[in-house]
Amino acid sequence: MAKVPTKACPICGKPAVEKYRPFCSARCADVDLNRWLTGSYVIPARDDEPEDDKSIPGSDEDDNI
Ligand SMILES: [Zn+2]
């Protein structure tokens, strides 16, 4: 038995397989990818917010002369 330190699959906790590292299977890799796509990789949609609110301060200083 080879003593290779295997990390546990972050999805299900099973020992990871080298082929699918760091996951134990293609399925778990897919699950993680899905989480990543739907979780961290959310594109902020600001269609509702008025762009006037985010004007650059300093370009509107004709009152300060
Ligand atoms: Zn797994």
Short mmCIF file of C-alpha atoms and ligand atoms in Angstrom, two decimals:
data_model
loop_
_atom_site.label_atom_id
_atom_site.label_comp_id
_atom_site.label_asym_id
_atom_site.label_seq_id
_atom_site.Cartn_x
_atom_site.Cartn_y
_atom_site.Cartn_z
CA MET A 1 0.00 0.00 0.00
CA ALA A 2 1.48 3.30 -0.99
CA LYS A 3 1.32 6.01 1.59
CA VAL A 4 0.30 8.90 -0.55
CA PRO A 5 -1.30 11.71 1.37
CA THR A 6 -4.69 12.14 -0.19
CA LYS A 7 -6.80 15.11 0.56
CA ALA A 8 -10.44 14.63 1.12
CA CYS A 9 -12.83 15.65 -1.58
CA PRO A 10 -14.20 19.08 -0.66
CA ILE A 11 -17.60 18.09 -1.92
CA CYS A 12 -18.34 14.74 -0.33
CA GLY A 13 -15.35 14.15 1.92
CA LYS A 14 -14.16 10.97 0.22
CA PRO A 15 -10.47 10.54 -0.55
CA ALA A 16 -9.62 12.44 -3.69
CA VAL A 17 -8.56 10.62 -6.83
CA GLU A 18 -5.51 11.87 -8.63
CA LYS A 19 -7.34 12.00 -11.90
CA TYR A 20 -9.96 14.33 -10.54
CA ARG A 21 -7.95 16.15 -7.94
CA PRO A 22 -8.87 17.70 -5.67
CA PHE A 23 -12.12 15.83 -6.08
CA CYS A 24 -12.96 12.16 -5.87
CA SER A 25 -14.84 11.99 -9.11
CA ALA A 26 -15.88 13.95 -12.15
CA ARG A 27 -19.25 14.37 -10.59
CA CYS A 28 -17.91 16.14 -7.54
CA ALA A 29 -15.75 18.32 -9.76
CA ASP A 30 -18.86 19.23 -11.66
CA VAL A 31 -20.71 20.05 -8.47
CA ASP A 32 -17.93 22.36 -7.42
CA LEU A 33 -17.81 24.01 -10.80
CA ASN A 34 -21.52 24.61 -10.61
CA ARG A 35 -21.19 26.12 -7.19
CA TRP A 36 -18.46 28.36 -8.44
CA LEU A 37 -20.42 29.49 -11.45
CA THR A 38 -23.60 30.18 -9.56
CA GLY A 39 -22.05 31.40 -6.34
CA SER A 40 -18.83 33.34 -6.50
CA TYR A 41 -19.01 34.25 -10.11
CA VAL A 42 -22.11 36.37 -9.98
CA ILE A 43 -22.02 39.27 -12.33
CA PRO A 44 -23.48 42.30 -10.59
CA ALA A 45 -26.37 43.59 -12.60
CA ARG A 46 -27.17 47.18 -11.86
CA ASP A 47 -29.88 47.96 -14.28
CA ASP A 48 -32.08 49.40 -11.61
CA GLU A 49 -29.69 51.80 -9.99
CA PRO A 50 -29.46 55.25 -11.45
CA GLU A 51 -26.07 56.06 -12.87
CA ASP A 52 -26.35 59.55 -11.49
CA ASP A 53 -25.61 58.24 -8.05
CA LYS A 54 -22.19 57.04 -9.04
CA SER A 55 -20.81 60.19 -10.61
CA ILE A 56 -17.22 60.98 -9.92
CA PRO A 57 -16.84 63.47 -7.08
CA GLY A 58 -14.76 66.41 -8.09
CA SER A 59 -15.97 66.82 -11.64
CA ASP A 60 -18.95 68.81 -10.48
CA GLU A 61 -17.33 71.60 -8.53
CA ASP A 62 -18.46 74.78 -10.20
CA ASP A 63 -20.04 75.72 -6.90
CA ASN A 64 -16.71 75.82 -5.13
CA ILE A 65 -14.94 78.51 -7.04
ZN ZN B 1 -16.41 13.73 -3.89
#
